[in-house]
XYZ file of N, CA and C in Angstrom:
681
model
N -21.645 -0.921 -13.669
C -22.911 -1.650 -13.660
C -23.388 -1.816 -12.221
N -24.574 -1.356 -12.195
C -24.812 -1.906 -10.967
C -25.774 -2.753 -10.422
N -25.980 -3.309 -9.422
C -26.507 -4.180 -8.799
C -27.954 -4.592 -9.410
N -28.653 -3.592 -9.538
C -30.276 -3.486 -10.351
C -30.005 -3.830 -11.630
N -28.962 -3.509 -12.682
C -28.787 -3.527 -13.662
C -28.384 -4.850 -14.543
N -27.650 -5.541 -12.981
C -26.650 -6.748 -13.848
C -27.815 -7.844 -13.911
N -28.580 -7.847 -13.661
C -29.900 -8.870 -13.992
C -30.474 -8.658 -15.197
N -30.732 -7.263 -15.528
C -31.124 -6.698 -16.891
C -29.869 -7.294 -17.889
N -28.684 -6.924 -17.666
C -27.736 -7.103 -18.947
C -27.558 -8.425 -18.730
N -27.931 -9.399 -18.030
C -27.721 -11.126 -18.027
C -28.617 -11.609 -18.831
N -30.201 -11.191 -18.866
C -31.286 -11.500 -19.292
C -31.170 -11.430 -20.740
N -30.333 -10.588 -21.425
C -30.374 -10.706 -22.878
C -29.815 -11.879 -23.379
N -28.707 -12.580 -22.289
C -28.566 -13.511 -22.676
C -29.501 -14.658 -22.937
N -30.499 -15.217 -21.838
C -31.035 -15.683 -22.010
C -32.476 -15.691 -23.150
N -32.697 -14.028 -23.773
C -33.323 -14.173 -24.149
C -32.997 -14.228 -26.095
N -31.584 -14.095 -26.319
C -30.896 -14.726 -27.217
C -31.148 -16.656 -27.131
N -30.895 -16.628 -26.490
C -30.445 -18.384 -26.128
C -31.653 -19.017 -26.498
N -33.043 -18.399 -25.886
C -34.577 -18.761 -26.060
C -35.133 -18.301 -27.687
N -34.429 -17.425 -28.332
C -35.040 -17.289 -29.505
C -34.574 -17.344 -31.148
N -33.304 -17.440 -30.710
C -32.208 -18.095 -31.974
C -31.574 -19.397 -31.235
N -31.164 -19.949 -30.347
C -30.452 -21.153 -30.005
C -31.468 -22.276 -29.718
N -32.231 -22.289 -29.089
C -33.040 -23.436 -28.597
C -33.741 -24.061 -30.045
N -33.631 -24.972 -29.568
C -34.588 -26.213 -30.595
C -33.832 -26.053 -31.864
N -32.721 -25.614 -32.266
C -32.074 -25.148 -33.806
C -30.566 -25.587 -33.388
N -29.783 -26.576 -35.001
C -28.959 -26.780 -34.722
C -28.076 -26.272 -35.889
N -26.807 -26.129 -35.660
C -26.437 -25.085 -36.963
C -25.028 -26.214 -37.050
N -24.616 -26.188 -38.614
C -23.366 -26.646 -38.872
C -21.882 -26.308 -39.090
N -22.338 -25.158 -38.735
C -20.935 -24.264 -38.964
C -21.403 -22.756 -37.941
N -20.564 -21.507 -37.769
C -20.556 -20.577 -36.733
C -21.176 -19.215 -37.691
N -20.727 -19.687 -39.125
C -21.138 -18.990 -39.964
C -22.766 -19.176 -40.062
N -23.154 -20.038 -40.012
C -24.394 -20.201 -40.221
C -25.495 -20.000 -38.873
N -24.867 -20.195 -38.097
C -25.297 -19.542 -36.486
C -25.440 -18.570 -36.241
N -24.216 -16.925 -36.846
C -24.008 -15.886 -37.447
C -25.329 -15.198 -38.197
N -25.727 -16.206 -39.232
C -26.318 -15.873 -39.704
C -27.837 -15.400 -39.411
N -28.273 -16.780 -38.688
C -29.375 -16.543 -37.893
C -30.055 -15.295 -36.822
N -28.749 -15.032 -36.228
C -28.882 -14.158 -35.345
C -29.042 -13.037 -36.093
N -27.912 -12.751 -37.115
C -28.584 -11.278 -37.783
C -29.234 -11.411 -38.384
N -30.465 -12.320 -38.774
C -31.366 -12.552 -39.226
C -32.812 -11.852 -38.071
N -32.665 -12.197 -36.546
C -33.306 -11.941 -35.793
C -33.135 -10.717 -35.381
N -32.211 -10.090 -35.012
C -31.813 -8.175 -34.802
C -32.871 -7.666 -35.496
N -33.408 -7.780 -36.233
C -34.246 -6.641 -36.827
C -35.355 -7.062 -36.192
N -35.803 -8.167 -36.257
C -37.139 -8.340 -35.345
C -37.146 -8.033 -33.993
N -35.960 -7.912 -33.621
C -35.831 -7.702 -32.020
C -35.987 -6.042 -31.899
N -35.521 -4.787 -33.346
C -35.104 -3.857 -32.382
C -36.789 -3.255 -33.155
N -37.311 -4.257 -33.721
C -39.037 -3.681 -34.008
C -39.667 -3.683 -32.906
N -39.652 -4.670 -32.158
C -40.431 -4.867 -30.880
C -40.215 -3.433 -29.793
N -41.457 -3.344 -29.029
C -41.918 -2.424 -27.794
C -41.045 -3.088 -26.697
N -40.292 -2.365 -25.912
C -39.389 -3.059 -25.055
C -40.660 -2.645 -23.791
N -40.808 -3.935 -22.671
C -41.600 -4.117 -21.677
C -41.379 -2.984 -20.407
N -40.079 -2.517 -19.850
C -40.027 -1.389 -19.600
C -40.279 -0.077 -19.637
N -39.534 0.297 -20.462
C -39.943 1.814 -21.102
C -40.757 2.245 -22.167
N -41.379 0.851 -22.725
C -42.409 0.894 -23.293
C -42.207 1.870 -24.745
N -40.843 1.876 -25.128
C -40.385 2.519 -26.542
C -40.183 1.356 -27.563
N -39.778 1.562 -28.649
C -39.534 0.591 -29.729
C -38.046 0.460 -29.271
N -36.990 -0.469 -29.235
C -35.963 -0.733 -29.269
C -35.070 -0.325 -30.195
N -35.228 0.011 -31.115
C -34.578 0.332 -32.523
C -34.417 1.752 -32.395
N -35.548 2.286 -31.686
C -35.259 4.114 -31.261
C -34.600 4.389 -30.392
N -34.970 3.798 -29.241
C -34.144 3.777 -27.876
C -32.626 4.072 -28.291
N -32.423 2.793 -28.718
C -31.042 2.185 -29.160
C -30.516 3.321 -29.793
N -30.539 3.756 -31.037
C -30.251 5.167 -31.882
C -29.946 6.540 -30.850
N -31.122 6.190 -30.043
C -30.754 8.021 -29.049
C -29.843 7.891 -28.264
N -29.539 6.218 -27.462
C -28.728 6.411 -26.761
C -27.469 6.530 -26.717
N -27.081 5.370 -28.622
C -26.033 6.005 -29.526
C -25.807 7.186 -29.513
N -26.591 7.891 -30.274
C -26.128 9.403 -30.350
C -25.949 9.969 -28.774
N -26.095 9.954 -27.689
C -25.480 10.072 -26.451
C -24.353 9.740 -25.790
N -23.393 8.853 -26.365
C -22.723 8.149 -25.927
C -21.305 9.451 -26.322
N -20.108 9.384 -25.080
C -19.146 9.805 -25.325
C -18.081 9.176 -26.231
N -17.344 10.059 -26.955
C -15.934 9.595 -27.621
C -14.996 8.816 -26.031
N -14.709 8.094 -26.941
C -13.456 7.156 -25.973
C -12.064 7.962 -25.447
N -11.801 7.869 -24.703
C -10.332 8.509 -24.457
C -9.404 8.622 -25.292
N -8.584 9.139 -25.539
C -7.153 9.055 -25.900
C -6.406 7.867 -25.851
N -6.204 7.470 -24.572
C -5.700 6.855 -24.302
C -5.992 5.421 -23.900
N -5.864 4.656 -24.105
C -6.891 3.029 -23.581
C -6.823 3.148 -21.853
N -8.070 2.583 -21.039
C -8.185 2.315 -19.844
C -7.073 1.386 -19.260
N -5.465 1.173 -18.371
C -4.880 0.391 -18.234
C -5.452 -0.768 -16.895
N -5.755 -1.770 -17.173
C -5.904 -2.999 -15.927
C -5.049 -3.359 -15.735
N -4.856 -3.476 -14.490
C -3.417 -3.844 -13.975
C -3.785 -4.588 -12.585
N -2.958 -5.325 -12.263
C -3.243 -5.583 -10.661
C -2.549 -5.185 -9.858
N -2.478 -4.625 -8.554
C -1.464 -3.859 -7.699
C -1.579 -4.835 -6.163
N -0.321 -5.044 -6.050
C 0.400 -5.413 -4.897
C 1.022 -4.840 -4.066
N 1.414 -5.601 -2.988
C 2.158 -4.716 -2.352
C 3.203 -6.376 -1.636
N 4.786 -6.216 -2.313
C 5.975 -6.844 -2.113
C 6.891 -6.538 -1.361
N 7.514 -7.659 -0.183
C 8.930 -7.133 0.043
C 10.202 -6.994 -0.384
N 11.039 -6.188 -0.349
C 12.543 -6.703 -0.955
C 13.351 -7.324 -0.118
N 13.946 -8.446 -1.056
C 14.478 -9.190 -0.684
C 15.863 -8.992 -0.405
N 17.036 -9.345 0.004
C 18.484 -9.199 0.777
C 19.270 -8.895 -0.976
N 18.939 -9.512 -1.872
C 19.870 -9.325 -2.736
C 19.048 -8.345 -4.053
N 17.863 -7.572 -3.554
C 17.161 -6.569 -4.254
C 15.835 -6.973 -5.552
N 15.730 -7.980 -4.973
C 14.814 -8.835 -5.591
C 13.359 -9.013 -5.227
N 12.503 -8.505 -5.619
C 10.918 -9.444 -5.644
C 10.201 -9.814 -6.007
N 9.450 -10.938 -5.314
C 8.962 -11.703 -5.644
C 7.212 -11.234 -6.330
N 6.875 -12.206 -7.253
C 5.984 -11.747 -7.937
C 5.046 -13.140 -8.849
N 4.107 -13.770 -8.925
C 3.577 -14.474 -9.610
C 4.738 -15.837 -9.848
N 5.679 -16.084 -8.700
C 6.290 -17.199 -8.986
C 7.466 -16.546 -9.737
N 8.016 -15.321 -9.660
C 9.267 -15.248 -10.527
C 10.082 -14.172 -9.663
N 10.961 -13.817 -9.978
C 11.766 -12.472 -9.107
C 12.314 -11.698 -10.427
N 11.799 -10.167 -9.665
C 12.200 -8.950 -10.415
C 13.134 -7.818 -9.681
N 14.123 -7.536 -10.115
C 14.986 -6.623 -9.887
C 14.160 -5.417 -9.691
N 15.215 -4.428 -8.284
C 14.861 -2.964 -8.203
C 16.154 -2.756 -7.831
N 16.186 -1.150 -8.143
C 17.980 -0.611 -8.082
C 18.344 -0.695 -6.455
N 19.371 -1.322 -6.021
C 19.869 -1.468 -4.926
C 20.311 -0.565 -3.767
N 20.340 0.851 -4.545
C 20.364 1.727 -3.719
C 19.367 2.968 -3.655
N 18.183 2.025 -3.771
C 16.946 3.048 -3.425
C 15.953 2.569 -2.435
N 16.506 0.969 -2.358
C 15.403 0.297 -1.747
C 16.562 -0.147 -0.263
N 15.706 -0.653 0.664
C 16.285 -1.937 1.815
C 15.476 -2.972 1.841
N 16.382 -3.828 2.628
C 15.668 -5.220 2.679
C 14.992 -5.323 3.505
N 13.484 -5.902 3.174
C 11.947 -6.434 3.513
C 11.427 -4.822 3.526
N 11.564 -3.477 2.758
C 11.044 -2.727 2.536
C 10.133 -2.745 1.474
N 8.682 -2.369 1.698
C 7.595 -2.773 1.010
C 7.483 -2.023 -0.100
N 7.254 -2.439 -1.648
C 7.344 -1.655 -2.657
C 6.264 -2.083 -3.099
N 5.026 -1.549 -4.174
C 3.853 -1.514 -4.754
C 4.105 -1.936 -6.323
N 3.528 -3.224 -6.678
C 3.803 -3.860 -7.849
C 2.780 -3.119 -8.265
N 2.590 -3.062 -10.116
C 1.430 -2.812 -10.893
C 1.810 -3.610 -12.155
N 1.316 -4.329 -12.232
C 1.712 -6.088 -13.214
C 0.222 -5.845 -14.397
N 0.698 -5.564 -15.661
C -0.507 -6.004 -16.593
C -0.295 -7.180 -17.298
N -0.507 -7.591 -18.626
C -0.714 -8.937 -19.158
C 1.235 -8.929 -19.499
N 1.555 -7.791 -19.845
C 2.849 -7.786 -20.673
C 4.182 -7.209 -19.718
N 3.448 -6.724 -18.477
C 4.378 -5.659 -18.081
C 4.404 -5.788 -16.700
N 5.466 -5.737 -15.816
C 5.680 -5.554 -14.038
C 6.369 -4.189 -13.839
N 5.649 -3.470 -13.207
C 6.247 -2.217 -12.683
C 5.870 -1.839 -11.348
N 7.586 -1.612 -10.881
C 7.291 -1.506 -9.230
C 7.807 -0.019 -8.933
N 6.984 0.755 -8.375
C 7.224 1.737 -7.584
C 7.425 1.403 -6.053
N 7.766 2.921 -5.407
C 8.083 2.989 -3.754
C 6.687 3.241 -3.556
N 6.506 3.439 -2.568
C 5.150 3.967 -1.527
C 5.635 5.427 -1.542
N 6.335 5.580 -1.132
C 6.851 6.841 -0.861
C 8.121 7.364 -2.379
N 7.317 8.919 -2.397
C 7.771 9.456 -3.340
C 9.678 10.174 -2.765
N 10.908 9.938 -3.523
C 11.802 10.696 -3.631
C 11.290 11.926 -3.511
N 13.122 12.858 -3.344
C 12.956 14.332 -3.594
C 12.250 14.915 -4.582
N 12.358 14.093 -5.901
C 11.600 15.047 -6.833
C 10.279 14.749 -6.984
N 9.669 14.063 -5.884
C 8.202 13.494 -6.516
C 8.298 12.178 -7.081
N 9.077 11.442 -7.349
C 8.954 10.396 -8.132
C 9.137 8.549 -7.437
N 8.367 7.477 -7.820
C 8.001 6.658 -7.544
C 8.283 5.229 -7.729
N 8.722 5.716 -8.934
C 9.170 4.810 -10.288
C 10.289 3.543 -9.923
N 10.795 2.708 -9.369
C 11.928 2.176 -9.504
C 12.299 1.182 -10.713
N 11.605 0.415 -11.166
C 11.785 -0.265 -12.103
C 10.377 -0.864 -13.162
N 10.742 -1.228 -14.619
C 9.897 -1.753 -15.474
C 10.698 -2.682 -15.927
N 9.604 -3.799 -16.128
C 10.198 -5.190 -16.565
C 9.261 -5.742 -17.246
N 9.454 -6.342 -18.429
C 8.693 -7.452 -18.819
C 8.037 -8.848 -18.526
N 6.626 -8.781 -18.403
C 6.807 -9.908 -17.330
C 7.171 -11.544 -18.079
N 7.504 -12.085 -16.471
C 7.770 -13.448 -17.182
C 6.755 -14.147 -17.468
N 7.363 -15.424 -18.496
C 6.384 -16.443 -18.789
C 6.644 -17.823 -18.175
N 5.873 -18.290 -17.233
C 6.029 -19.622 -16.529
C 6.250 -18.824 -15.365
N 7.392 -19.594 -14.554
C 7.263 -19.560 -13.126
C 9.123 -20.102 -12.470
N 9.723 -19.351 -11.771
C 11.285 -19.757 -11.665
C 11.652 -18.996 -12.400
N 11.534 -17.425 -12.799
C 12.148 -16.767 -14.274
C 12.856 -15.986 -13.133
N 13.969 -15.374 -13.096
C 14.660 -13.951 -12.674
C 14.779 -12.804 -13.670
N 13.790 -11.727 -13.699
C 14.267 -10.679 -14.583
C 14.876 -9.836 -14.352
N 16.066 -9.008 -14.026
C 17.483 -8.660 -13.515
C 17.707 -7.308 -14.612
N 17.800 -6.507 -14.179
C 19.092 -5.204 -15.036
C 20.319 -5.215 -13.913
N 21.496 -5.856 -14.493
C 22.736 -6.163 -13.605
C 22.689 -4.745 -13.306
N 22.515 -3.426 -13.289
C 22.825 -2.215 -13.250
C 22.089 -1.826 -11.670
N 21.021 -2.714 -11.725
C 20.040 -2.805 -10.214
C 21.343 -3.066 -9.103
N 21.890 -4.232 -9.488
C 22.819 -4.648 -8.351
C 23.980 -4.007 -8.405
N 24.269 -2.769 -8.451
C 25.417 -1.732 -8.760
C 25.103 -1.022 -6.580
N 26.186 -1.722 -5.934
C 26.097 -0.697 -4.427
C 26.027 -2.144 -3.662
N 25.976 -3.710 -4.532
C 25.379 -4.765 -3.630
C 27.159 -5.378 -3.638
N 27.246 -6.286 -2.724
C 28.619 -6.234 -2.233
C 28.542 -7.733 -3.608
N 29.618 -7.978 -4.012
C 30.165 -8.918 -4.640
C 30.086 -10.599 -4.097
N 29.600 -11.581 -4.797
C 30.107 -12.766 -4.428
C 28.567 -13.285 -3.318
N 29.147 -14.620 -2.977
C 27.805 -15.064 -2.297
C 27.319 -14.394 -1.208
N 25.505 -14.178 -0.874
C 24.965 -13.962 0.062
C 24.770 -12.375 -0.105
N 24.638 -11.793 -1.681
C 24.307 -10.151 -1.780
C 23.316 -9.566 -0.818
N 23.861 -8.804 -0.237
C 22.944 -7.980 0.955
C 22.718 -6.202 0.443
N 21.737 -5.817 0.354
C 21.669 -4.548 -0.060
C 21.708 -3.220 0.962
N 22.876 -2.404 0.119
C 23.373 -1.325 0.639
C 22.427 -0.184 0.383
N 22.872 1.070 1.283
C 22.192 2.160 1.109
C 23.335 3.424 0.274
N 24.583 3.149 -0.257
C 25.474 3.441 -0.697
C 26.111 4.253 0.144
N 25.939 4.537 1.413
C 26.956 5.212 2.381
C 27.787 4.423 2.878
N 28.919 5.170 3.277
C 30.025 4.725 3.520
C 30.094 3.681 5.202
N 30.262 2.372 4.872
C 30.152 1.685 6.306
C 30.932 1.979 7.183
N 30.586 1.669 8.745
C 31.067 2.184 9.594
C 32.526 1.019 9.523
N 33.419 1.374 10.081
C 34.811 0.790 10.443
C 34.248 -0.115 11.185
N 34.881 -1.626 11.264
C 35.038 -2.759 12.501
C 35.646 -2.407 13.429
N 35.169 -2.911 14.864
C 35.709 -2.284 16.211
C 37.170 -2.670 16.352
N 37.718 -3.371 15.514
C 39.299 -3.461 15.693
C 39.887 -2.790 15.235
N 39.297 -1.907 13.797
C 40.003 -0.907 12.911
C 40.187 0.627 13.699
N 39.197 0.807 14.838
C 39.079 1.628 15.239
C 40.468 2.465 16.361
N 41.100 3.746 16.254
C 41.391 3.707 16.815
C 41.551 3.691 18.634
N 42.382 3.970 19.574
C 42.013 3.897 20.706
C 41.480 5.021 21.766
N 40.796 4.988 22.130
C 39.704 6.331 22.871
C 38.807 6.463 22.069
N 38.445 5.783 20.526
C 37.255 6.098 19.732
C 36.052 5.691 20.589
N 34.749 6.536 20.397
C 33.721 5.731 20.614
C 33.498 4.546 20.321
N 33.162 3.754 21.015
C 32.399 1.710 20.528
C 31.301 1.828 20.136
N 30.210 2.825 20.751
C 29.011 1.971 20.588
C 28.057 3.174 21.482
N 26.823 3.297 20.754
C 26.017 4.387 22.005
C 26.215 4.770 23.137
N 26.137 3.281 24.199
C 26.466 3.942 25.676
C 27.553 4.032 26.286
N 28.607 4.333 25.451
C 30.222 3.911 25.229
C 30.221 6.215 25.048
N 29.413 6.542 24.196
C 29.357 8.134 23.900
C 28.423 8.649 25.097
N 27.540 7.787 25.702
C 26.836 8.733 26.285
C 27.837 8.999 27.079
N 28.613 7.837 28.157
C 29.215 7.939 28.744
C 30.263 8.783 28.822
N 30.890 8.801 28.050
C 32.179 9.582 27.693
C 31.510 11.033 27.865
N 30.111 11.390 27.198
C 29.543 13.144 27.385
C 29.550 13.419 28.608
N 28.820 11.899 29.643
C 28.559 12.508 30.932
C 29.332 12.969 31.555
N 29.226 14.121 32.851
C 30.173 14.647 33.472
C 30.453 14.353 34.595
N 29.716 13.325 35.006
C 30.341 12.300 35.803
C 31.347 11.746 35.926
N 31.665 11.391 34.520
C 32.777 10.372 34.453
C 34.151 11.472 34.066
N 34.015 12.129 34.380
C 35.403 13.461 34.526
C 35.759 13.586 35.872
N 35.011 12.527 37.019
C 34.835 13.144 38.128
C 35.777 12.046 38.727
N 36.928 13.030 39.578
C 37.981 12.064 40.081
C 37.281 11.384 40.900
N 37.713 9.870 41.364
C 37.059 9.280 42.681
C 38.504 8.934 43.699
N 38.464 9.622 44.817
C 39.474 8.626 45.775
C 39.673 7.301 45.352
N 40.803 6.576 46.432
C 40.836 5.228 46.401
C 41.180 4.957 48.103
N 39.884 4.358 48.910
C 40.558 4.167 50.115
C 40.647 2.923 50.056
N 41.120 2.327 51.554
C 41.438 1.558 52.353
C 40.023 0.758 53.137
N 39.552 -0.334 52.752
C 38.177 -0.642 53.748
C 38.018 -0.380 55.237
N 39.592 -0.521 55.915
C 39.093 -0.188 57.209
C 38.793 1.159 57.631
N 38.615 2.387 56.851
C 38.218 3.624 56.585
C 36.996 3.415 56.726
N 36.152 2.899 56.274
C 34.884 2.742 56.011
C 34.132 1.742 57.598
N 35.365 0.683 57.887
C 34.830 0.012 59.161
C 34.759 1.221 60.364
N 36.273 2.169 60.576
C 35.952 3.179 61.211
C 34.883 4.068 61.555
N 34.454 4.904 60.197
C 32.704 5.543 60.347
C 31.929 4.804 60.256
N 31.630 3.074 60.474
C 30.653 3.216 60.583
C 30.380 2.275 62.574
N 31.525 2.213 62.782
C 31.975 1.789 64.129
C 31.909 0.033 63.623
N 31.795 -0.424 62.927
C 32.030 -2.137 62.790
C 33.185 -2.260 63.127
N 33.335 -3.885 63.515
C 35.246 -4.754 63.965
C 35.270 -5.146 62.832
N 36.505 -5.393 62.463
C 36.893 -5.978 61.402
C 36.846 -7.267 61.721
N 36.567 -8.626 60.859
C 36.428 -9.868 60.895
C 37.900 -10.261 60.677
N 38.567 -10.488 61.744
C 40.040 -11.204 61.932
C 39.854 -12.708 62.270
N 40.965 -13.617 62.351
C 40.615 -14.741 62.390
C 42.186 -15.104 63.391
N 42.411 -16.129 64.106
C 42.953 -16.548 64.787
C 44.090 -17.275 64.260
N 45.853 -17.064 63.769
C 46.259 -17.954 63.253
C 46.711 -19.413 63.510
N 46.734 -19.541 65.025
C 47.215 -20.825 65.460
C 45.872 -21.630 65.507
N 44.530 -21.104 66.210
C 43.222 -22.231 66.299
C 42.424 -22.001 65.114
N 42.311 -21.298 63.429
C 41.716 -20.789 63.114
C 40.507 -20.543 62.892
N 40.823 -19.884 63.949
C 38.487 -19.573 64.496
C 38.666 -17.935 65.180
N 37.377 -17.599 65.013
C 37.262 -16.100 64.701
C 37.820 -15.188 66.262
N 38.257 -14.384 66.418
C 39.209 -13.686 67.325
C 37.868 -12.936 67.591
């Protein structure tokens, strides 16, 4: 509908309201019912002020113009966009919905599509095969609901404070490690560089007082003050 139009399709209201509702009071819905299809025929006799056709013809041609409906019904839905939460959970209209634990990470943004009956969250980004899909749920009713497939939390570690995994294998703790292992990035760079293969002497400081002609700072042991 657009902008020019939605004044036209408002106006019928009012001009219902002005010619079956006003000044008439009815006792039942049936009998209100009645009235109105009582008036349809007088309405689709009349010359419409526009196009200056009879209404009753109009109406008929534009019937016969009109397409068959889809197959399928139009779906409304509303689409979001949620984070996941540490134990694979998000949030949604006041409730939390499960996604499988090892497809997602935590505060990674996933795209809700919620209709009257239904929450379904895809990725943003499609898997190897094209696909989007992570979970369908029924939605809740009220507010505080958790809707959960325990099968979601299959990769999440056990017991309080579930944190979500990517199902690879974690790295060892630096105590498990053995000795000469790498620690830590600049622990490898180091070890690559070829610097650090590089023997260094070990002198003596007064080597160094020599080239550069300095005295050495001696001190006096009986007055101790500088010699």
């Amino acid at each position: 509908m657009t902008v020019r139009s939605k004044g036209r399709v408002e106006r019928q209201v009012l001009i219902v309201r002005d010619h079956v509702l006003s000044g008439r009071a009815f006792s039942s819905v049936e009998e209100m019912d009645a009235a109105f299809a009582a008036w349809v025929p007088q309405r689709r006799a009349q010359i419409h002020k526009t196009h200056r056709e009879v209404i009753g013809h109009r109406a008929a041609r534009d019937h016969a113009a009109l397409k068959p409906l889809p197959p399928t019904p139009f779906l409304v839905a509303e689409r979001h966009l949620r984070p996941v939460g540490k134990d694979c959970l998000v949030a949604f209209g006041g409730n939390l919905y499960s996604v499988p634990a090892r497809k997602v990470r935590p505060r990674q943004l996933v795209e809700i599509r919620a209709t009257k009956s239904q929450v379904v969250l895809h990725s943003t980004v499609a898997d190897s095969r094209g696909e989007t899909l992570l979970a369908t749920h029924p939605r809740a009713v009220g507010r505080g609901v958790r809707v959960v497939e325990e099968q979601h939390w299959d990769g999440l570690p056990t017991g309080k404070g579930r944190r979500t995994t990517s199902g690879d294998v974690l790295p060892r703790p630096r105590h498990d490690r053995p000795l000469g292992e790498e620690s830590g990035p600049l622990q490898a760079l180091l070890n690559r560089a070829a610097a650090t293969r590089i023997e260094v002497g070990r002198r003596p400081l007064s080597v160094y007082d020599e080239l550069t002609g300095t005295r050495p700072f001696t001190t006096n042991r009986a007055t101790k003050e500088p010699s």
